[in-house]
Every structure is written in structure tokens, then in C-alpha cells.
PDB file of C-alpha atoms in Angstrom:
ATOM      1  CA  MET A   1      49.022 -14.490  12.031  1.00 38.00           C
ATOM      2  CA  THR A   2      48.648 -13.697   8.323  1.00 41.00           C
ATOM      3  CA  THR A   3      50.218 -16.335   6.078  1.00 45.00           C
ATOM      4  CA  GLY A   4      49.189 -14.876   2.757  1.00 46.00           C
ATOM      5  CA  PHE A   5      47.666 -18.706   2.028  1.00 55.00           C
ATOM      6  CA  THR A   6      45.432 -21.199   3.278  1.00 53.00           C
ATOM      7  CA  GLU A   7      46.598 -24.513   1.971  1.00 49.00           C
ATOM      8  CA  PRO A   8      44.731 -27.113   4.178  1.00 49.00           C
ATOM      9  CA  ALA A   9      46.550 -29.210   6.638  1.00 43.00           C
ATOM     10  CA  LYS A  10      47.194 -32.785   5.294  1.00 42.00           C
ATOM     11  CA  LYS A  11      46.708 -35.322   7.820  1.00 43.00           C
ATOM     12  CA  HIS A  12      48.748 -38.088   6.579  1.00 41.00           C
ATOM     13  CA  LEU A  13      51.708 -35.590   6.590  1.00 41.00           C
ATOM     14  CA  GLY A  14      51.085 -35.046  10.459  1.00 44.00           C
ATOM     15  CA  GLN A  15      50.312 -31.405   9.854  1.00 53.00           C
ATOM     16  CA  ASN A  16      48.932 -29.097  12.434  1.00 74.00           C
ATOM     17  CA  PHE A  17      49.374 -25.408  11.690  1.00 81.00           C
ATOM     18  CA  LEU A  18      50.387 -22.914  14.338  1.00 90.00           C
ATOM     19  CA  HIS A  19      48.227 -19.829  14.465  1.00 89.00           C
ATOM     20  CA  ASP A  20      48.181 -18.011  17.987  1.00 93.00           C
ATOM     21  CA  LYS A  21      50.092 -15.233  17.858  1.00 95.00           C
ATOM     22  CA  GLY A  22      50.986 -15.140  21.710  1.00 96.00           C
ATOM     23  CA  VAL A  23      52.549 -18.592  21.309  1.00 96.00           C
ATOM     24  CA  ILE A  24      54.490 -17.745  18.175  1.00 96.00           C
ATOM     25  CA  GLU A  25      55.661 -14.556  20.010  1.00 97.00           C
ATOM     26  CA  LYS A  26      57.133 -16.551  22.957  1.00 97.00           C
ATOM     27  CA  ILE A  27      58.741 -18.931  20.742  1.00 97.00           C
ATOM     28  CA  VAL A  28      60.384 -16.155  18.703  1.00 98.00           C
ATOM     29  CA  GLN A  29      61.402 -14.775  22.030  1.00 98.00           C
ATOM     30  CA  ALA A  30      62.916 -18.168  23.271  1.00 98.00           C
ATOM     31  CA  ILE A  31      65.043 -18.140  20.195  1.00 98.00           C
ATOM     32  CA  ASP A  32      66.219 -14.823  20.498  1.00 98.00           C
ATOM     33  CA  PRO A  33      67.835 -14.656  17.109  1.00 97.00           C
ATOM     34  CA  ARG A  34      70.986 -12.505  17.194  1.00 96.00           C
ATOM     35  CA  PRO A  35      73.116 -10.821  14.238  1.00 95.00           C
ATOM     36  CA  GLY A  36      75.357 -13.466  12.386  1.00 96.00           C
ATOM     37  CA  ASP A  37      73.057 -16.475  13.533  1.00 97.00           C
ATOM     38  CA  VAL A  38      71.928 -18.870  10.674  1.00 98.00           C
ATOM     39  CA  LEU A  39      68.486 -19.779  11.214  1.00 98.00           C
ATOM     40  CA  VAL A  40      67.166 -23.055  10.140  1.00 98.00           C
ATOM     41  CA  GLU A  41      63.333 -24.030  10.419  1.00 98.00           C
ATOM     42  CA  ILE A  42      62.100 -27.605  10.035  1.00 97.00           C
ATOM     43  CA  GLY A  43      58.507 -27.614   8.597  1.00 93.00           C
ATOM     44  CA  PRO A  44      57.551 -24.135   7.904  1.00 94.00           C
ATOM     45  CA  GLY A  45      53.994 -25.043   6.929  1.00 89.00           C
ATOM     46  CA  GLN A  46      52.070 -21.929   6.414  1.00 90.00           C
ATOM     47  CA  GLY A  47      54.826 -19.593   7.547  1.00 93.00           C
ATOM     48  CA  ALA A  48      53.403 -18.830  10.823  1.00 93.00           C
ATOM     49  CA  LEU A  49      56.790 -19.080  12.764  1.00 95.00           C
ATOM     50  CA  THR A  50      58.951 -18.345   9.455  1.00 96.00           C
ATOM     51  CA  PHE A  51      57.773 -14.622   8.474  1.00 96.00           C
ATOM     52  CA  PRO A  52      58.024 -13.520  12.416  1.00 97.00           C
ATOM     53  CA  LEU A  53      61.425 -14.999  12.462  1.00 97.00           C
ATOM     54  CA  LEU A  54      62.129 -13.289   9.049  1.00 97.00           C
ATOM     55  CA  LYS A  55      60.656  -9.973  10.246  1.00 96.00           C
ATOM     56  CA  ARG A  56      63.168 -10.041  13.419  1.00 96.00           C
ATOM     57  CA  HIS A  57      66.236 -11.390  11.570  1.00 97.00           C
ATOM     58  CA  GLY A  58      65.956 -10.919   8.033  1.00 96.00           C
ATOM     59  CA  GLU A  59      66.849 -14.362   6.703  1.00 97.00           C
ATOM     60  CA  VAL A  60      65.817 -17.925   7.278  1.00 98.00           C
ATOM     61  CA  THR A  61      66.527 -21.612   5.866  1.00 98.00           C
ATOM     62  CA  ALA A  62      63.305 -23.638   5.660  1.00 97.00           C
ATOM     63  CA  ILE A  63      62.987 -27.209   4.854  1.00 97.00           C
ATOM     64  CA  GLU A  64      59.488 -28.278   3.663  1.00 94.00           C
ATOM     65  CA  PHE A  65      58.498 -31.506   2.534  1.00 91.00           C
ATOM     66  CA  ASP A  66      55.000 -30.797   1.227  1.00 90.00           C
ATOM     67  CA  ARG A  67      55.462 -29.184  -2.228  1.00 92.00           C
ATOM     68  CA  ASP A  68      52.313 -27.683  -2.581  1.00 90.00           C
ATOM     69  CA  LEU A  69      53.398 -25.333   0.057  1.00 91.00           C
ATOM     70  CA  HIS A  70      56.694 -24.208  -1.513  1.00 93.00           C
ATOM     71  CA  ALA A  71      55.287 -21.567  -3.979  1.00 94.00           C
ATOM     72  CA  PRO A  72      53.018 -19.825  -1.445  1.00 94.00           C
ATOM     73  CA  LEU A  73      55.773 -19.783   1.009  1.00 94.00           C
ATOM     74  CA  GLN A  74      58.230 -18.118  -1.254  1.00 95.00           C
ATOM     75  CA  ALA A  75      55.852 -15.607  -2.371  1.00 95.00           C
ATOM     76  CA  ALA A  76      54.597 -14.521   1.065  1.00 94.00           C
ATOM     77  CA  ALA A  77      58.364 -14.383   2.520  1.00 95.00           C
ATOM     78  CA  ARG A  78      59.289 -11.930   0.159  1.00 94.00           C
ATOM     79  CA  GLN A  79      57.678  -9.215   2.032  1.00 94.00           C
ATOM     80  CA  HIS A  80      59.188 -10.274   5.191  1.00 94.00           C
ATOM     81  CA  GLY A  81      62.949 -11.015   4.249  1.00 95.00           C
ATOM     82  CA  THR A  82      65.163 -13.982   2.556  1.00 97.00           C
ATOM     83  CA  LEU A  83      63.699 -17.348   2.902  1.00 97.00           C
ATOM     84  CA  HIS A  84      66.264 -19.933   1.661  1.00 97.00           C
ATOM     85  CA  LEU A  85      63.867 -22.921   1.032  1.00 96.00           C
ATOM     86  CA  ILE A  86      65.115 -26.558   0.875  1.00 96.00           C
ATOM     87  CA  GLU A  87      62.456 -28.800  -0.749  1.00 94.00           C
ATOM     88  CA  GLY A  88      62.210 -32.571   0.612  1.00 93.00           C
ATOM     89  CA  ASP A  89      62.595 -34.559   3.714  1.00 94.00           C
ATOM     90  CA  VAL A  90      64.415 -33.050   6.645  1.00 96.00           C
ATOM     91  CA  LEU A  91      65.769 -36.728   7.646  1.00 96.00           C
ATOM     92  CA  GLY A  92      67.766 -36.547   4.037  1.00 96.00           C
ATOM     93  CA  VAL A  93      69.229 -33.080   4.968  1.00 97.00           C
ATOM     94  CA  ASP A  94      72.758 -33.086   6.083  1.00 97.00           C
ATOM     95  CA  PHE A  95      72.989 -30.579   8.659  1.00 98.00           C
ATOM     96  CA  THR A  96      76.888 -30.925   8.911  1.00 97.00           C
ATOM     97  CA  ALA A  97      77.303 -29.761   5.453  1.00 97.00           C
ATOM     98  CA  LEU A  98      74.561 -26.953   5.577  1.00 97.00           C
ATOM     99  CA  ALA A  99      76.397 -25.641   8.476  1.00 97.00           C
ATOM    100  CA  ALA A 100      79.767 -25.818   6.686  1.00 96.00           C
ATOM    101  CA  ARG A 101      78.342 -23.648   3.548  1.00 95.00           C
ATOM    102  CA  ALA A 102      76.071 -21.539   5.815  1.00 93.00           C
ATOM    103  CA  GLY A 103      76.886 -21.524   9.191  1.00 91.00           C
ATOM    104  CA  ASP A 104      77.882 -18.817  11.771  1.00 93.00           C
ATOM    105  CA  ALA A 105      81.142 -17.860  12.585  1.00 93.00           C
ATOM    106  CA  ARG A 106      81.619 -21.185  14.629  1.00 92.00           C
ATOM    107  CA  GLY A 107      80.363 -23.123  11.744  1.00 95.00           C
ATOM    108  CA  GLN A 108      77.008 -23.955  13.295  1.00 97.00           C
ATOM    109  CA  ILE A 109      73.369 -23.410  12.534  1.00 98.00           C
ATOM    110  CA  ARG A 110      70.248 -22.853  14.934  1.00 98.00           C
ATOM    111  CA  LEU A 111      67.479 -25.309  14.642  1.00 98.00           C
ATOM    112  CA  ALA A 112      63.698 -24.749  15.040  1.00 98.00           C
ATOM    113  CA  GLY A 113      60.506 -26.107  14.194  1.00 96.00           C
ATOM    114  CA  ASN A 114      57.083 -27.511  15.070  1.00 92.00           C
ATOM    115  CA  LEU A 115      57.732 -31.124  14.492  1.00 91.00           C
ATOM    116  CA  PRO A 116      54.968 -33.647  13.266  1.00 84.00           C
ATOM    117  CA  TYR A 117      54.332 -35.919  15.985  1.00 83.00           C
ATOM    118  CA  ASN A 118      54.778 -38.995  13.945  1.00 85.00           C
ATOM    119  CA  LEU A 119      58.114 -38.096  13.063  1.00 90.00           C
ATOM    120  CA  SER A 120      59.272 -36.309  16.306  1.00 93.00           C
ATOM    121  CA  SER A 121      61.896 -39.106  17.526  1.00 94.00           C
ATOM    122  CA  PRO A 122      63.253 -39.823  13.961  1.00 96.00           C
ATOM    123  CA  ILE A 123      64.018 -36.136  13.637  1.00 96.00           C
ATOM    124  CA  LEU A 124      65.632 -35.957  17.105  1.00 96.00           C
ATOM    125  CA  PHE A 125      67.993 -38.483  16.366  1.00 96.00           C
ATOM    126  CA  HIS A 126      69.016 -37.187  13.033  1.00 97.00           C
ATOM    127  CA  ALA A 127      69.704 -34.023  14.797  1.00 97.00           C
ATOM    128  CA  LEU A 128      71.679 -36.015  17.129  1.00 95.00           C
ATOM    129  CA  ASP A 129      73.827 -37.341  14.560  1.00 95.00           C
ATOM    130  CA  HIS A 130      75.133 -33.643  13.346  1.00 96.00           C
ATOM    131  CA  ALA A 131      75.019 -32.136  17.006  1.00 95.00           C
ATOM    132  CA  ALA A 132      78.602 -30.930  16.662  1.00 95.00           C
ATOM    133  CA  ALA A 133      77.097 -28.508  13.947  1.00 97.00           C
ATOM    134  CA  ILE A 134      74.107 -27.287  15.616  1.00 98.00           C
ATOM    135  CA  ARG A 135      74.497 -24.464  18.528  1.00 98.00           C
ATOM    136  CA  ASP A 136      70.739 -25.084  19.690  1.00 98.00           C
ATOM    137  CA  MET A 137      67.319 -26.260  18.915  1.00 98.00           C
ATOM    138  CA  HIS A 138      63.715 -25.156  19.950  1.00 98.00           C
ATOM    139  CA  PHE A 139      61.236 -27.481  19.082  1.00 98.00           C
ATOM    140  CA  MET A 140      57.563 -27.515  19.586  1.00 95.00           C
ATOM    141  CA  LEU A 141      56.401 -31.316  19.885  1.00 95.00           C
ATOM    142  CA  GLN A 142      53.791 -33.107  21.583  1.00 95.00           C
ATOM    143  CA  LYS A 143      53.945 -32.657  25.539  1.00 96.00           C
ATOM    144  CA  GLU A 144      54.679 -35.946  26.327  1.00 96.00           C
ATOM    145  CA  VAL A 145      57.584 -36.433  24.183  1.00 96.00           C
ATOM    146  CA  VAL A 146      59.029 -33.479  25.679  1.00 97.00           C
ATOM    147  CA  GLU A 147      58.483 -34.664  29.213  1.00 98.00           C
ATOM    148  CA  ARG A 148      60.062 -38.149  28.144  1.00 97.00           C
ATOM    149  CA  MET A 149      63.022 -36.328  26.592  1.00 98.00           C
ATOM    150  CA  ALA A 150      63.719 -34.342  29.894  1.00 98.00           C
ATOM    151  CA  ALA A 151      63.031 -37.251  32.624  1.00 98.00           C
ATOM    152  CA  GLY A 152      65.170 -38.692  34.922  1.00 98.00           C
ATOM    153  CA  PRO A 153      65.949 -41.815  36.228  1.00 97.00           C
ATOM    154  CA  GLY A 154      63.152 -43.547  38.134  1.00 95.00           C
ATOM    155  CA  SER A 155      60.516 -41.701  36.049  1.00 95.00           C
ATOM    156  CA  LYS A 156      57.672 -43.677  34.379  1.00 94.00           C
ATOM    157  CA  VAL A 157      58.520 -42.007  30.969  1.00 96.00           C
ATOM    158  CA  TYR A 158      62.428 -42.024  31.442  1.00 98.00           C
ATOM    159  CA  GLY A 159      63.573 -44.022  28.645  1.00 97.00           C
ATOM    160  CA  ARG A 160      65.993 -44.572  25.493  1.00 97.00           C
ATOM    161  CA  LEU A 161      65.064 -41.002  24.094  1.00 97.00           C
ATOM    162  CA  SER A 162      65.914 -39.386  27.421  1.00 98.00           C
ATOM    163  CA  VAL A 163      69.215 -41.120  27.883  1.00 98.00           C
ATOM    164  CA  MET A 164      70.534 -40.482  24.138  1.00 98.00           C
ATOM    165  CA  LEU A 165      69.591 -36.901  24.329  1.00 98.00           C
ATOM    166  CA  GLN A 166      70.823 -35.861  27.697  1.00 98.00           C
ATOM    167  CA  ALA A 167      74.063 -37.778  27.077  1.00 98.00           C
ATOM    168  CA  TYR A 168      74.738 -35.288  24.346  1.00 97.00           C
ATOM    169  CA  CYS A 169      72.299 -31.910  24.872  1.00 98.00           C
ATOM    170  CA  ALA A 170      71.226 -30.067  27.674  1.00 98.00           C
ATOM    171  CA  VAL A 171      67.048 -30.507  27.398  1.00 98.00           C
ATOM    172  CA  THR A 172      65.087 -27.599  28.937  1.00 98.00           C
ATOM    173  CA  PRO A 173      61.292 -27.629  28.659  1.00 98.00           C
ATOM    174  CA  LEU A 174      60.159 -23.959  28.027  1.00 98.00           C
ATOM    175  CA  PHE A 175      56.491 -24.059  28.115  1.00 98.00           C
ATOM    176  CA  VAL A 176      53.243 -25.799  27.247  1.00 98.00           C
ATOM    177  CA  VAL A 177      51.256 -25.081  24.249  1.00 97.00           C
ATOM    178  CA  PRO A 178      47.427 -26.129  24.340  1.00 95.00           C
ATOM    179  CA  PRO A 179      45.441 -27.503  21.521  1.00 94.00           C
ATOM    180  CA  GLY A 180      43.506 -24.552  20.260  1.00 94.00           C
ATOM    181  CA  ALA A 181      46.773 -23.001  19.074  1.00 92.00           C
ATOM    182  CA  PHE A 182      46.921 -25.207  16.132  1.00 91.00           C
ATOM    183  CA  ARG A 183      44.695 -25.403  13.141  1.00 86.00           C
ATOM    184  CA  PRO A 184      43.293 -28.302  13.121  1.00 84.00           C
ATOM    185  CA  ALA A 185      43.714 -28.778  16.805  1.00 88.00           C
ATOM    186  CA  PRO A 186      45.505 -31.655  17.749  1.00 86.00           C
ATOM    187  CA  LYS A 187      44.065 -34.017  20.514  1.00 89.00           C
ATOM    188  CA  VAL A 188      47.030 -33.719  22.835  1.00 92.00           C
ATOM    189  CA  ASP A 189      48.882 -30.665  24.621  1.00 95.00           C
ATOM    190  CA  SER A 190      52.125 -29.582  23.063  1.00 95.00           C
ATOM    191  CA  ALA A 191      55.173 -27.970  24.490  1.00 97.00           C
ATOM    192  CA  VAL A 192      58.441 -26.209  23.413  1.00 98.00           C
ATOM    193  CA  VAL A 193      61.414 -27.230  24.480  1.00 98.00           C
ATOM    194  CA  ARG A 194      65.285 -26.145  24.176  1.00 98.00           C
ATOM    195  CA  LEU A 195      68.204 -28.527  23.308  1.00 98.00           C
ATOM    196  CA  ALA A 196      71.927 -27.336  23.520  1.00 98.00           C
ATOM    197  CA  PRO A 197      74.163 -29.575  22.316  1.00 97.00           C
ATOM    198  CA  LYS A 198      77.174 -29.916  24.714  1.00 96.00           C
ATOM    199  CA  PRO A 199      80.604 -28.854  23.799  1.00 94.00           C
ATOM    200  CA  ALA A 200      82.826 -31.734  22.521  1.00 91.00           C
ATOM    201  CA  GLU A 201      84.956 -31.672  25.758  1.00 93.00           C
ATOM    202  CA  ARG A 202      81.743 -32.130  27.864  1.00 95.00           C
ATOM    203  CA  ILE A 203      80.503 -35.331  25.966  1.00 96.00           C
ATOM    204  CA  GLU A 204      81.974 -38.250  27.966  1.00 97.00           C
ATOM    205  CA  VAL A 205      80.561 -41.132  25.508  1.00 97.00           C
ATOM    206  CA  ALA A 206      83.709 -42.539  23.711  1.00 97.00           C
ATOM    207  CA  ASP A 207      82.007 -44.545  20.959  1.00 97.00           C
ATOM    208  CA  ARG A 208      78.783 -43.658  19.787  1.00 96.00           C
ATOM    209  CA  ALA A 209      77.616 -46.717  18.141  1.00 97.00           C
ATOM    210  CA  THR A 210      78.450 -48.801  21.217  1.00 98.00           C
ATOM    211  CA  PHE A 211      76.534 -46.275  23.437  1.00 98.00           C
ATOM    212  CA  ALA A 212      73.375 -46.181  21.194  1.00 97.00           C
ATOM    213  CA  ASN A 213      73.428 -50.245  20.779  1.00 98.00           C
ATOM    214  CA  VAL A 214      73.654 -50.296  25.099  1.00 98.00           C
ATOM    215  CA  VAL A 215      71.099 -48.123  25.759  1.00 98.00           C
ATOM    216  CA  ARG A 216      68.845 -49.503  22.738  1.00 97.00           C
ATOM    217  CA  ALA A 217      69.311 -52.878  24.185  1.00 98.00           C
ATOM    218  CA  ALA A 218      68.892 -51.914  28.010  1.00 98.00           C
ATOM    219  CA  PHE A 219      65.120 -49.995  26.969  1.00 97.00           C
ATOM    220  CA  GLY A 220      64.309 -52.947  24.707  1.00 95.00           C
ATOM    221  CA  GLN A 221      62.055 -54.645  27.190  1.00 87.00           C
ATOM    222  CA  ARG A 222      61.743 -52.339  30.071  1.00 84.00           C
ATOM    223  CA  ARG A 223      60.694 -55.039  32.505  1.00 89.00           C
ATOM    224  CA  LYS A 224      63.723 -57.006  32.342  1.00 96.00           C
ATOM    225  CA  THR A 225      66.711 -56.417  34.515  1.00 97.00           C
ATOM    226  CA  LEU A 226      70.353 -55.489  33.015  1.00 98.00           C
ATOM    227  CA  ARG A 227      71.429 -58.995  33.144  1.00 97.00           C
ATOM    228  CA  ASN A 228      68.784 -60.376  31.022  1.00 97.00           C
ATOM    229  CA  ALA A 229      68.096 -56.989  28.733  1.00 97.00           C
ATOM    230  CA  LEU A 230      71.924 -56.883  27.902  1.00 97.00           C
ATOM    231  CA  GLN A 231      72.253 -60.545  27.033  1.00 96.00           C
ATOM    232  CA  GLY A 232      74.602 -60.592  24.014  1.00 94.00           C
ATOM    233  CA  VAL A 233      75.862 -57.138  24.519  1.00 97.00           C
ATOM    234  CA  ALA A 234      77.289 -56.746  28.067  1.00 97.00           C
ATOM    235  CA  ASP A 235      77.901 -59.684  30.567  1.00 97.00           C
ATOM    236  CA  THR A 236      77.294 -59.679  34.248  1.00 97.00           C
ATOM    237  CA  ALA A 237      81.074 -59.083  34.914  1.00 98.00           C
ATOM    238  CA  ALA A 238      81.073 -55.776  32.604  1.00 98.00           C
ATOM    239  CA  ILE A 239      77.819 -54.497  34.269  1.00 98.00           C
ATOM    240  CA  GLU A 240      79.365 -54.894  37.682  1.00 98.00           C
ATOM    241  CA  ALA A 241      82.491 -53.145  36.539  1.00 98.00           C
ATOM    242  CA  ALA A 242      80.346 -50.240  35.117  1.00 98.00           C
ATOM    243  CA  GLY A 243      79.256 -49.982  38.712  1.00 98.00           C
ATOM    244  CA  LEU A 244      75.730 -51.200  38.013  1.00 98.00           C
ATOM    245  CA  ARG A 245      73.493 -53.652  39.557  1.00 98.00           C
ATOM    246  CA  PRO A 246      72.935 -56.614  37.280  1.00 98.00           C
ATOM    247  CA  ASP A 247      69.267 -56.677  38.952  1.00 97.00           C
ATOM    248  CA  ALA A 248      68.408 -53.081  37.874  1.00 97.00           C
ATOM    249  CA  ARG A 249      66.114 -52.119  35.479  1.00 97.00           C
ATOM    250  CA  ALA A 250      67.353 -49.812  32.682  1.00 98.00           C
ATOM    251  CA  GLU A 251      64.826 -46.963  33.973  1.00 97.00           C
ATOM    252  CA  GLN A 252      66.858 -47.084  37.474  1.00 97.00           C
ATOM    253  CA  VAL A 253      69.979 -46.255  35.758  1.00 98.00           C
ATOM    254  CA  GLU A 254      71.090 -42.551  34.968  1.00 98.00           C
ATOM    255  CA  VAL A 255      72.802 -41.370  31.774  1.00 98.00           C
ATOM    256  CA  ALA A 256      76.376 -41.340  33.228  1.00 98.00           C
ATOM    257  CA  GLY A 257      76.308 -45.228  34.194  1.00 98.00           C
ATOM    258  CA  PHE A 258      75.141 -46.011  30.517  1.00 98.00           C
ATOM    259  CA  VAL A 259      78.358 -44.025  29.671  1.00 98.00           C
ATOM    260  CA  ARG A 260      80.641 -45.894  31.810  1.00 98.00           C
ATOM    261  CA  LEU A 261      79.067 -49.469  30.437  1.00 98.00           C
ATOM    262  CA  ALA A 262      79.443 -48.441  26.719  1.00 98.00           C
ATOM    263  CA  ASN A 263      82.969 -47.035  27.159  1.00 98.00           C
ATOM    264  CA  LEU A 264      83.976 -49.783  29.277  1.00 98.00           C
ATOM    265  CA  LEU A 265      82.823 -52.081  26.324  1.00 98.00           C
ATOM    266  CA  ALA A 266      84.273 -50.034  23.687  1.00 97.00           C
ATOM    267  CA  ALA A 267      87.673 -49.820  25.422  1.00 96.00           C
ATOM    268  CA  GLY A 268      87.388 -53.940  24.762  1.00 84.00           C
TER     269      GLY A 268
END
């Protein structure tokens, strides 16, 4: 993939630039941009995914933290389509406001990107805060993070990230990407995942803050039972009223169980 510039990756920013044409094409096919879509890419880097999306769709908004990449990105993008570049930290970008300004007919945006491993969870939680303004997300992350995102109860990797994401989104792992697809090559496999936020009427969480607090406490010390992990958050009577066993551990509780308990607590 010719990007038109070769700015070296910066280790402190967690940069690993994608270069494998086959992988890039699979991601573009998975996104499958349609007329009217508003595509927003997180961390375009050297434009490996940006430029194919521009060729396919004609217009992309990209959020890039590394100022050294801004000018070459803009210059190289001109031959492919219209690039709207947002300079700064993605965690400071208001996706809801962005969708209100530039969203599709439903007032939503579509997110994509190769997320830096050291910031993947904060970015995912930030996107969750704006899920109503997002139609779907296609992200490349560390393979083990994708496994955690999609894990079910009883799995060793089922945890806070699994529950929080699955309460609000359909999580679909798509395919694995080997280290050699990047420059420099990371030491781990990556994977591409699709997140599709649920319509408001299908989200059963009554109070987001209470739900987040319950899930955070439950998984704060994984080896503790719910009775002990949730001290100060929910008593034994509340746990039992939600249909859960106080002696169970968080990793044994399905998403719906956490939702029931949080809703009961929110109702007061």
C-alpha cells in the first residue's frame, strides 16, 4: 500500500502501521461503505486504510493525535478523495456532536480504526458513551482483547469489558491478523471485530452509572464471591432478589444478571 510518505512509527504512541494489502481489503469489505454513510477513522496513521476507504467512498473524517502525520496525510489524501482531519486525542472527541453535525440520515456515524493497544479499552468505553450516535464500529485490536470483548460467562477471559460491551452492542469477531501485516511487527496477533450498538429499545440497562458501578465492583477482585466483591454496592438480599447466587463469582454471571441487579438497585 503506497501512502506517499514513510513517517516512522513512534513507540511511545503505540504505533504499528498496517501495510498488508490483503488485510486492508478484507477490512474495507467488512465495513462495506454505502452512499450517505459518514465514515470516521480513529488513528489513520500513514493512511493504509484511509486511502482505500476514500477511493471506495470518496469522503472520510479521520482523528489523528500525531501532529507529524497531519500534513503528509492531507497531501496524500487529495488524489483519493476528501479527507476531513480532526487533530487531537480521540478521547476528547464528542462523537455525539460530530454525528449531529455530519451524521447520516439517522444522525449517526460509522467508526473504524486500528486502535493502539495501550489505549484500546479507554477508546472502547468512550465509544460506548456515545453509542446512540454510532451505527457500527470496525476495529483492529490485540487478539486477546477481542477475545475478552466477545467472551461469555464461564470463560477465563470473561470480564468487565465483555459485560459492558455486550450490554450495549452486538460483538462479532471477524478475522485474525498476523504480526507481519504491520510495520513494525507487534509481538502478538491482532484481530478485527465488529461492534453494532443496540437500538435504544433493546438496551435493558435502566441507569448506566449504576450498571457500570456494579460491573466494576463485581470484577474488581475476580476471586471474590459476589457477596464479598459487592460489599457497599449491593447486599445479599439484593443479589438474591436479582436471581443471583451470593456465593457465585462475577465470571459466572451472564450479562442479563448484572443488568437485573443494577436495575433493582437503581429502582431503589
